[in-house]
């Protein structure tokens, strides 16, 4: 596999996993299931890494918040 394609897939997973974990935690709250404190820490870490270091997310954010 091409190195750049592999890095692209890692960046895409870096966006998908924190978003999916957010939905899982919301589902656990609405169904009164226990939430592990480590999940909240992983969620915060995932969003921090996504916002700071993910160039795909930064490009998408610039496109979404662009003034017309």
mmCIF file of C-alpha atoms in Angstrom, residues 11-63:
data_model
loop_
_atom_site.group_PDB
_atom_site.id
_atom_site.type_symbol
_atom_site.label_atom_id
_atom_site.label_comp_id
_atom_site.label_asym_id
_atom_site.label_seq_id
_atom_site.Cartn_x
_atom_site.Cartn_y
_atom_site.Cartn_z
ATOM 1 C CA UNK A 11 -6.349 10.925 9.304
ATOM 2 C CA UNK A 12 -9.857 9.894 8.292
ATOM 3 C CA UNK A 13 -10.006 7.430 11.210
ATOM 4 C CA UNK A 14 -8.747 10.232 13.449
ATOM 5 C CA UNK A 15 -11.923 12.130 12.599
ATOM 6 C CA UNK A 16 -14.359 9.195 12.685
ATOM 7 C CA UNK A 17 -13.369 7.626 15.998
ATOM 8 C CA UNK A 18 -13.922 10.645 18.314
ATOM 9 C CA UNK A 19 -17.243 11.373 16.606
ATOM 10 C CA UNK A 20 -18.342 7.737 17.004
ATOM 11 C CA UNK A 21 -17.273 7.725 20.663
ATOM 12 C CA UNK A 22 -19.344 10.869 21.229
ATOM 13 C CA UNK A 23 -22.439 9.089 19.910
ATOM 14 C CA UNK A 24 -21.692 6.026 22.023
ATOM 15 C CA UNK A 25 -21.398 8.140 25.188
ATOM 16 C CA UNK A 26 -24.631 9.995 24.397
ATOM 17 C CA UNK A 27 -26.370 6.663 23.838
ATOM 18 C CA UNK A 28 -25.061 5.441 27.200
ATOM 19 C CA UNK A 29 -26.365 8.578 28.917
ATOM 20 C CA UNK A 30 -29.843 8.274 27.369
ATOM 21 C CA UNK A 31 -30.124 4.576 28.200
ATOM 22 C CA UNK A 32 -28.770 5.028 31.760
ATOM 23 C CA UNK A 33 -25.789 2.776 31.219
ATOM 24 C CA UNK A 34 -22.569 3.311 33.163
ATOM 25 C CA UNK A 35 -19.884 5.462 31.563
ATOM 26 C CA UNK A 36 -16.233 4.665 32.166
ATOM 27 C CA UNK A 37 -14.119 7.689 33.130
ATOM 28 C CA UNK A 38 -11.422 6.495 30.725
ATOM 29 C CA UNK A 39 -13.906 6.970 27.864
ATOM 30 C CA UNK A 40 -14.233 10.664 28.666
ATOM 31 C CA UNK A 41 -10.445 11.005 28.780
ATOM 32 C CA UNK A 42 -10.035 9.204 25.459
ATOM 33 C CA UNK A 43 -12.752 11.396 23.949
ATOM 34 C CA UNK A 44 -11.034 14.608 25.078
ATOM 35 C CA UNK A 45 -7.662 13.352 23.860
ATOM 36 C CA UNK A 46 -9.151 12.290 20.510
ATOM 37 C CA UNK A 47 -10.746 15.683 19.898
ATOM 38 C CA UNK A 48 -7.558 17.495 20.922
ATOM 39 C CA UNK A 49 -5.451 15.454 18.516
ATOM 40 C CA UNK A 50 -8.051 15.828 15.770
ATOM 41 C CA UNK A 51 -8.300 19.610 16.090
ATOM 42 C CA UNK A 52 -4.578 20.298 16.557
ATOM 43 C CA UNK A 53 -2.810 17.808 14.291
ATOM 44 C CA UNK A 54 -5.205 16.468 11.653
ATOM 45 C CA UNK A 55 -4.730 18.331 8.345
ATOM 46 C CA UNK A 56 -7.849 16.745 6.814
ATOM 47 C CA UNK A 57 -10.005 18.076 9.662
ATOM 48 C CA UNK A 58 -8.402 21.517 9.403
ATOM 49 C CA UNK A 59 -9.084 21.632 5.666
ATOM 50 C CA UNK A 60 -12.723 20.571 6.169
ATOM 51 C CA UNK A 61 -13.167 23.086 9.003
ATOM 52 C CA UNK A 62 -11.878 25.904 6.796
ATOM 53 C CA UNK A 63 -14.304 24.917 4.049
#
